[in-house]
Amino acid sequence: MTTLIVIAVIVAVLAFVVIGSYNKLVALDQRADQSFADIDVQLKQRNDLIPNLVETVKGYAAHEQGTLNAVTQARAAAAGATTVNDKVAADNMMTAALGRLFAVAEAYPDLKANTNFLELQRELSDIENKLAAARRFFNNAVAEFNAVRAQFPTVLFAGMFGFGQEKPFFDVGAAERETMNAAPPTVKF
Protein backbone atom coordinates (compact mmCIF):
# COMPACT_ATOMS: atom_id res chain seq x y z
CA MET A 1 0.00 0.00 0.00
CA THR A 2 2.86 2.41 0.85
CA THR A 3 4.50 1.68 -2.51
CA LEU A 4 1.26 2.55 -4.28
CA ILE A 5 1.04 5.89 -2.42
CA VAL A 6 4.67 6.72 -3.28
CA ILE A 7 4.03 5.91 -6.95
CA ALA A 8 0.86 8.03 -6.92
CA VAL A 9 2.75 10.98 -5.38
CA ILE A 10 5.56 10.67 -7.96
CA VAL A 11 3.02 10.53 -10.82
CA ALA A 12 1.19 13.57 -9.38
CA VAL A 13 4.42 15.56 -9.05
CA LEU A 14 5.42 14.64 -12.62
CA ALA A 15 1.98 15.64 -13.87
CA PHE A 16 2.29 19.04 -12.17
CA VAL A 17 5.75 19.55 -13.65
CA VAL A 18 4.57 18.61 -17.14
CA ILE A 19 1.42 20.76 -16.89
CA GLY A 20 3.40 23.67 -15.47
CA SER A 21 6.00 23.40 -18.22
CA TYR A 22 3.33 23.27 -20.91
CA ASN A 23 1.42 26.24 -19.50
CA LYS A 24 4.61 28.31 -19.22
CA LEU A 25 5.56 27.53 -22.83
CA VAL A 26 2.08 28.41 -24.07
CA ALA A 27 2.11 31.73 -22.20
CA LEU A 28 5.56 32.67 -23.48
CA ASP A 29 4.68 31.59 -27.02
CA GLN A 30 1.58 33.80 -26.90
CA ARG A 31 3.62 36.72 -25.58
CA ALA A 32 6.11 36.35 -28.43
CA ASP A 33 3.29 36.14 -30.98
CA GLN A 34 1.62 39.22 -29.52
CA SER A 35 4.85 41.20 -29.57
CA PHE A 36 5.44 40.16 -33.19
CA ALA A 37 1.94 41.43 -33.99
CA ASP A 38 2.96 44.76 -32.44
CA ILE A 39 5.88 44.90 -34.87
CA ASP A 40 3.47 44.15 -37.71
CA VAL A 41 1.30 47.12 -36.73
CA GLN A 42 4.28 49.48 -36.79
CA LEU A 43 5.53 48.06 -40.10
CA LYS A 44 2.07 48.54 -41.63
CA GLN A 45 1.95 52.15 -40.45
CA ARG A 46 5.38 52.76 -41.93
CA ASN A 47 4.40 51.09 -45.20
CA ASP A 48 1.27 53.23 -45.37
CA LEU A 49 3.40 56.40 -45.18
CA ILE A 50 5.75 55.35 -47.97
CA PRO A 51 3.50 56.21 -50.98
CA ASN A 52 2.94 59.73 -49.62
CA LEU A 53 6.64 60.19 -49.00
CA VAL A 54 7.56 58.92 -52.47
CA GLU A 55 4.99 61.21 -54.13
CA THR A 56 6.26 64.21 -52.19
CA VAL A 57 9.86 63.53 -53.17
CA LYS A 58 8.86 62.72 -56.75
CA GLY A 59 7.61 66.25 -57.26
CA TYR A 60 11.02 67.69 -56.38
CA ALA A 61 13.43 65.00 -57.51
CA ALA A 62 11.88 63.41 -60.58
CA HIS A 63 15.26 62.34 -61.98
CA GLU A 64 15.98 60.27 -58.85
CA GLN A 65 13.82 57.43 -60.21
CA GLY A 66 16.21 54.66 -59.13
CA THR A 67 15.95 55.66 -55.48
CA LEU A 68 12.17 56.02 -55.69
CA ASN A 69 11.88 52.60 -57.33
CA ALA A 70 14.04 51.06 -54.60
CA VAL A 71 11.70 52.44 -51.93
CA THR A 72 8.65 51.15 -53.82
CA GLN A 73 10.23 47.70 -54.24
CA ALA A 74 11.17 47.59 -50.57
CA ARG A 75 7.59 48.46 -49.64
CA ALA A 76 6.28 45.65 -51.88
CA ALA A 77 8.71 43.19 -50.28
CA ALA A 78 7.62 44.31 -46.82
CA ALA A 79 3.95 43.88 -47.72
CA GLY A 80 4.58 40.32 -48.92
CA ALA A 81 6.71 39.18 -45.97
CA THR A 82 5.03 36.66 -43.67
CA THR A 83 7.69 34.98 -41.53
CA VAL A 84 9.97 36.62 -38.99
CA ASN A 85 13.00 36.10 -41.24
CA ASP A 86 11.18 37.53 -44.28
CA LYS A 87 10.03 40.55 -42.27
CA VAL A 88 13.57 41.13 -40.98
CA ALA A 89 14.96 41.03 -44.53
CA ALA A 90 12.19 43.33 -45.83
CA ASP A 91 12.66 45.70 -42.89
CA ASN A 92 16.39 45.92 -43.55
CA MET A 93 15.75 46.57 -47.25
CA MET A 94 13.19 49.29 -46.36
CA THR A 95 15.55 50.95 -43.88
CA ALA A 96 18.32 51.08 -46.51
CA ALA A 97 15.96 52.43 -49.19
CA LEU A 98 14.60 55.11 -46.86
CA GLY A 99 18.15 56.10 -45.95
CA ARG A 100 18.93 56.61 -49.63
CA LEU A 101 15.67 58.55 -50.08
CA PHE A 102 16.50 60.94 -47.24
CA ALA A 103 20.02 61.33 -48.62
CA VAL A 104 18.46 62.40 -51.94
CA ALA A 105 16.21 64.84 -50.07
CA GLU A 106 19.30 66.54 -48.63
CA ALA A 107 20.21 67.70 -52.14
CA TYR A 108 16.91 69.56 -52.55
CA PRO A 109 16.54 72.53 -50.17
CA ASP A 110 12.97 73.23 -51.34
CA LEU A 111 12.00 69.65 -50.51
CA LYS A 112 13.64 69.82 -47.09
CA ALA A 113 11.57 72.94 -46.38
CA ASN A 114 8.29 71.45 -47.65
CA THR A 115 5.88 71.16 -44.71
CA ASN A 116 4.28 67.99 -46.10
CA PHE A 117 7.70 66.33 -46.41
CA LEU A 118 8.71 67.50 -42.94
CA GLU A 119 5.48 66.13 -41.44
CA LEU A 120 5.93 62.78 -43.20
CA GLN A 121 9.54 62.67 -42.03
CA ARG A 122 8.43 63.40 -38.44
CA GLU A 123 5.74 60.70 -38.59
CA LEU A 124 8.22 58.22 -40.03
CA SER A 125 10.71 59.05 -37.28
CA ASP A 126 8.01 58.50 -34.66
CA ILE A 127 7.07 55.15 -36.19
CA GLU A 128 10.73 54.11 -36.35
CA ASN A 129 11.06 54.82 -32.61
CA LYS A 130 7.95 52.77 -31.86
CA LEU A 131 9.21 50.03 -34.15
CA ALA A 132 12.54 49.90 -32.31
CA ALA A 133 10.69 49.55 -29.00
CA ALA A 134 8.45 46.81 -30.44
CA ARG A 135 11.52 44.94 -31.73
CA ARG A 136 13.14 45.10 -28.29
CA PHE A 137 9.95 43.81 -26.66
CA PHE A 138 9.69 41.00 -29.23
CA ASN A 139 13.33 40.01 -28.84
CA ASN A 140 12.90 39.99 -25.05
CA ALA A 141 9.84 37.73 -25.37
CA VAL A 142 11.71 35.44 -27.77
CA ALA A 143 14.74 35.28 -25.46
CA GLU A 144 12.53 34.36 -22.51
CA PHE A 145 10.68 31.71 -24.55
CA ASN A 146 13.93 30.21 -25.89
CA ALA A 147 15.50 30.19 -22.41
CA VAL A 148 12.54 28.46 -20.76
CA ARG A 149 12.24 26.02 -23.68
CA ALA A 150 15.88 25.00 -23.18
CA GLN A 151 15.76 24.74 -19.37
CA PHE A 152 15.36 21.52 -17.42
CA PRO A 153 12.77 19.96 -17.07
CA THR A 154 10.92 21.84 -19.84
CA VAL A 155 13.46 20.74 -22.43
CA LEU A 156 12.27 17.15 -21.83
CA PHE A 157 8.69 17.99 -22.85
CA ALA A 158 9.03 20.95 -25.24
CA GLY A 159 9.31 18.83 -28.36
CA MET A 160 6.31 16.72 -27.43
CA PHE A 161 4.22 19.88 -26.99
CA GLY A 162 5.23 21.30 -30.37
CA PHE A 163 7.76 23.78 -28.97
CA GLY A 164 10.88 22.00 -30.21
CA GLN A 165 12.23 24.88 -32.30
CA GLU A 166 13.75 28.11 -31.02
CA LYS A 167 12.00 31.28 -32.14
CA PRO A 168 14.13 33.59 -34.33
CA PHE A 169 15.04 37.06 -33.15
CA PHE A 170 14.19 40.22 -35.09
CA ASP A 171 17.74 41.37 -35.66
CA VAL A 172 19.36 43.97 -37.89
CA GLY A 173 20.87 41.44 -40.27
CA ALA A 174 24.44 40.86 -41.39
CA ALA A 175 24.59 43.76 -43.87
CA GLU A 176 23.39 46.28 -41.30
CA ARG A 177 25.78 44.86 -38.69
CA GLU A 178 28.70 45.41 -41.09
CA THR A 179 27.55 49.00 -41.66
CA MET A 180 27.40 49.57 -37.91
CA ASN A 181 30.95 48.22 -37.54
CA ALA A 182 32.30 50.55 -40.24
CA ALA A 183 34.15 53.70 -39.35
CA PRO A 184 31.86 56.39 -37.98
CA PRO A 185 31.11 59.31 -40.28
CA THR A 186 33.24 62.39 -39.87
CA VAL A 187 31.47 65.63 -39.12
CA LYS A 188 33.14 68.86 -40.21
CA PHE A 189 32.05 72.40 -39.42
One Martini backbone bead per residue (centre of mass of N, CA, C, O) as a GRO file, in nm:
protein
  189
    1MET     BB    1   0.058   0.063  -0.021
    2THR     BB    2   0.301   0.257   0.000
    3THR     BB    3   0.396   0.224  -0.292
    4LEU     BB    4   0.138   0.341  -0.420
    5ILE     BB    5   0.165   0.624  -0.294
    6VAL     BB    6   0.441   0.695  -0.410
    7ILE     BB    7   0.360   0.666  -0.706
    8ALA     BB    8   0.131   0.877  -0.697
    9VAL     BB    9   0.312   1.117  -0.616
   10ILE     BB   10   0.505   1.106  -0.857
   11VAL     BB   11   0.287   1.140  -1.075
   12ALA     BB   12   0.180   1.411  -0.970
   13VAL     BB   13   0.441   1.570  -0.993
   14LEU     BB   14   0.485   1.521  -1.295
   15ALA     BB   15   0.221   1.648  -1.386
   16PHE     BB   16   0.284   1.933  -1.277
   17VAL     BB   17   0.539   1.977  -1.443
   18VAL     BB   18   0.415   1.939  -1.722
   19ILE     BB   19   0.190   2.150  -1.698
   20GLY     BB   20   0.371   2.388  -1.625
   21SER     BB   21   0.546   2.380  -1.879
   22TYR     BB   22   0.322   2.415  -2.084
   23ASN     BB   23   0.200   2.682  -1.979
   24LYS     BB   24   0.459   2.849  -2.008
   25LEU     BB   25   0.497   2.809  -2.314
   26VAL     BB   26   0.228   2.927  -2.402
   27ALA     BB   27   0.263   3.209  -2.279
   28LEU     BB   28   0.532   3.280  -2.430
   29ASP     BB   29   0.426   3.236  -2.714
   30GLN     BB   30   0.205   3.452  -2.700
   31ARG     BB   31   0.392   3.690  -2.638
   32ALA     BB   32   0.554   3.671  -2.900
   33ASP     BB   33   0.315   3.700  -3.094
   34GLN     BB   34   0.221   3.975  -2.992
   35SER     BB   35   0.489   4.128  -3.043
   36PHE     BB   36   0.485   4.074  -3.347
   37ALA     BB   37   0.220   4.225  -3.400
   38ASP     BB   38   0.335   4.501  -3.318
   39ILE     BB   39   0.532   4.516  -3.551
   40ASP     BB   40   0.324   4.498  -3.777
   41VAL     BB   41   0.185   4.766  -3.717
   42GLN     BB   42   0.435   4.947  -3.766
   43LEU     BB   43   0.492   4.851  -4.054
   44LYS     BB   44   0.224   4.940  -4.173
   45GLN     BB   45   0.248   5.238  -4.110
   46ARG     BB   46   0.503   5.279  -4.274
   47ASN     BB   47   0.390   5.172  -4.547
   48ASP     BB   48   0.163   5.395  -4.562
   49LEU     BB   49   0.374   5.641  -4.596
   50ILE     BB   50   0.542   5.591  -4.853
   51PRO     BB   51   0.370   5.705  -5.090
   52ASN     BB   52   0.374   5.998  -4.987
   53LEU     BB   53   0.678   6.033  -4.986
   54VAL     BB   54   0.732   5.970  -5.283
   55GLU     BB   55   0.548   6.191  -5.403
   56THR     BB   56   0.693   6.429  -5.275
   57VAL     BB   57   0.973   6.373  -5.402
   58LYS     BB   58   0.893   6.354  -5.701
   59GLY     BB   59   0.836   6.662  -5.740
   60TYR     BB   60   1.158   6.734  -5.691
   61ALA     BB   61   1.300   6.429  -5.786
   62ALA     BB   62   1.251   6.288  -6.076
   63HIS     BB   63   1.561   6.183  -6.143
   64GLU     BB   64   1.532   5.969  -5.880
   65GLN     BB   65   1.411   5.682  -5.970
   66GLY     BB   66   1.584   5.461  -5.834
   67THR     BB   67   1.513   5.533  -5.542
   68LEU     BB   68   1.204   5.516  -5.569
   69ASN     BB   69   1.201   5.219  -5.658
   70ALA     BB   70   1.336   5.101  -5.406
   71VAL     BB   71   1.111   5.182  -5.212
   72THR     BB   72   0.880   5.033  -5.356
   73GLN     BB   73   1.010   4.750  -5.341
   74ALA     BB   74   1.035   4.739  -5.035
   75ARG     BB   75   0.734   4.763  -4.978
   76ALA     BB   76   0.650   4.505  -5.128
   77ALA     BB   77   0.821   4.313  -4.957
   78ALA     BB   78   0.687   4.386  -4.686
   79ALA     BB   79   0.394   4.303  -4.768
   80GLY     BB   80   0.492   3.986  -4.835
   81ALA     BB   81   0.575   3.929  -4.556
   82THR     BB   82   0.548   3.654  -4.297
   83THR     BB   83   0.803   3.600  -4.164
   84VAL     BB   84   1.048   3.688  -3.966
   85ASN     BB   85   1.278   3.674  -4.178
   86ASP     BB   86   1.128   3.834  -4.398
   87LYS     BB   87   1.081   4.092  -4.227
   88VAL     BB   88   1.375   4.153  -4.175
   89ALA     BB   89   1.463   4.184  -4.469
   90ALA     BB   90   1.253   4.403  -4.544
   91ASP     BB   91   1.336   4.606  -4.326
   92ASN     BB   92   1.628   4.645  -4.424
   93MET     BB   93   1.551   4.740  -4.708
   94MET     BB   94   1.383   4.986  -4.616
   95THR     BB   95   1.598   5.134  -4.454
   96ALA     BB   96   1.792   5.174  -4.693
   97ALA     BB   97   1.595   5.323  -4.884
   98LEU     BB   98   1.532   5.559  -4.691
   99GLY     BB   99   1.820   5.659  -4.666
  100ARG     BB  100   1.845   5.734  -4.967
  101LEU     BB  101   1.605   5.928  -4.976
  102PHE     BB  102   1.718   6.132  -4.761
  103ALA     BB  103   1.973   6.192  -4.920
  104VAL     BB  104   1.829   6.319  -5.159
  105ALA     BB  105   1.680   6.544  -4.998
  106GLU     BB  106   1.941   6.709  -4.927
  107ALA     BB  107   1.963   6.825  -5.237
  108TYR     BB  108   1.667   6.966  -5.161
  109PRO     BB  109   1.569   7.249  -5.012
  110ASP     BB  110   1.265   7.261  -5.082
  111LEU     BB  111   1.198   6.983  -4.965
  112LYS     BB  112   1.304   7.030  -4.672
  113ALA     BB  113   1.076   7.275  -4.645
  114ASN     BB  114   0.845   7.096  -4.675
  115THR     BB  115   0.577   7.031  -4.478
  116ASN     BB  116   0.495   6.752  -4.575
  117PHE     BB  117   0.774   6.623  -4.554
  118LEU     BB  118   0.824   6.689  -4.256
  119GLU     BB  119   0.579   6.531  -4.148
  120LEU     BB  120   0.656   6.255  -4.264
  121GLN     BB  121   0.929   6.243  -4.122
  122ARG     BB  122   0.816   6.256  -3.834
  123GLU     BB  123   0.634   6.007  -3.850
  124LEU     BB  124   0.859   5.809  -3.925
  125SER     BB  125   1.027   5.855  -3.671
  126ASP     BB  126   0.811   5.763  -3.473
  127ILE     BB  127   0.778   5.477  -3.587
  128GLU     BB  128   1.073   5.389  -3.550
  129ASN     BB  129   1.066   5.406  -3.242
  130LYS     BB  130   0.836   5.202  -3.203
  131LEU     BB  131   0.976   4.972  -3.355
  132ALA     BB  132   1.217   4.944  -3.167
  133ALA     BB  133   1.049   4.871  -2.917
  134ALA     BB  134   0.907   4.622  -3.040
  135ARG     BB  135   1.167   4.462  -3.092
  136ARG     BB  136   1.261   4.445  -2.802
  137PHE     BB  137   1.013   4.300  -2.694
  138PHE     BB  138   1.032   4.056  -2.880
  139ASN     BB  139   1.323   3.965  -2.806
  140ASN     BB  140   1.253   3.919  -2.511
  141ALA     BB  141   1.033   3.704  -2.556
  142VAL     BB  142   1.217   3.508  -2.710
  143ALA     BB  143   1.432   3.470  -2.495
  144GLU     BB  144   1.243   3.355  -2.281
  145PHE     BB  145   1.138   3.117  -2.442
  146ASN     BB  146   1.414   2.984  -2.513
  147ALA     BB  147   1.505   2.945  -2.221
  148VAL     BB  148   1.271   2.771  -2.117
  149ARG     BB  149   1.288   2.551  -2.342
  150ALA     BB  150   1.601   2.475  -2.241
  151GLN     BB  151   1.509   2.398  -1.969
  152PHE     BB  152   1.497   2.229  -1.682
  153PRO     BB  153   1.235   2.014  -1.775
  154THR     BB  154   1.121   2.134  -2.046
  155VAL     BB  155   1.307   1.999  -2.261
  156LEU     BB  156   1.160   1.716  -2.234
  157PHE     BB  157   0.860   1.847  -2.352
  158ALA     BB  158   0.866   2.051  -2.590
  159GLY     BB  159   0.848   1.865  -2.838
  160MET     BB  160   0.572   1.730  -2.763
  161PHE     BB  161   0.425   2.033  -2.768
  162GLY     BB  162   0.563   2.201  -3.023
  163PHE     BB  163   0.854   2.343  -2.888
  164GLY     BB  164   1.140   2.260  -3.045
  165GLN     BB  165   1.178   2.547  -3.155
  166GLU     BB  166   1.331   2.822  -3.199
  167LYS     BB  167   1.302   3.153  -3.195
  168PRO     BB  168   1.343   3.422  -3.385
  169PHE     BB  169   1.499   3.706  -3.422
  170PHE     BB  170   1.490   4.066  -3.453
  171ASP     BB  171   1.731   4.165  -3.661
  172VAL     BB  172   1.955   4.357  -3.858
  173GLY     BB  173   2.167   4.201  -3.988
  174ALA     BB  174   2.460   4.168  -4.160
  175ALA     BB  175   2.474   4.433  -4.322
  176GLU     BB  176   2.413   4.626  -4.085
  177ARG     BB  177   2.645   4.532  -3.902
  178GLU     BB  178   2.871   4.627  -4.093
  179THR     BB  179   2.790   4.925  -4.090
  180MET     BB  180   2.824   4.961  -3.779
  181ASN     BB  181   3.145   4.870  -3.798
  182ALA     BB  182   3.214   5.106  -3.928
  183ALA     BB  183   3.320   5.395  -3.974
  184PRO     BB  184   3.257   5.685  -3.862
  185PRO     BB  185   3.140   5.969  -3.933
  186THR     BB  186   3.241   6.276  -4.042
  187VAL     BB  187   3.241   6.598  -3.883
  188LYS     BB  188   3.214   6.922  -4.035
  189PHE     BB  189   3.254   7.298  -3.977
   0.00000   0.00000   0.00000
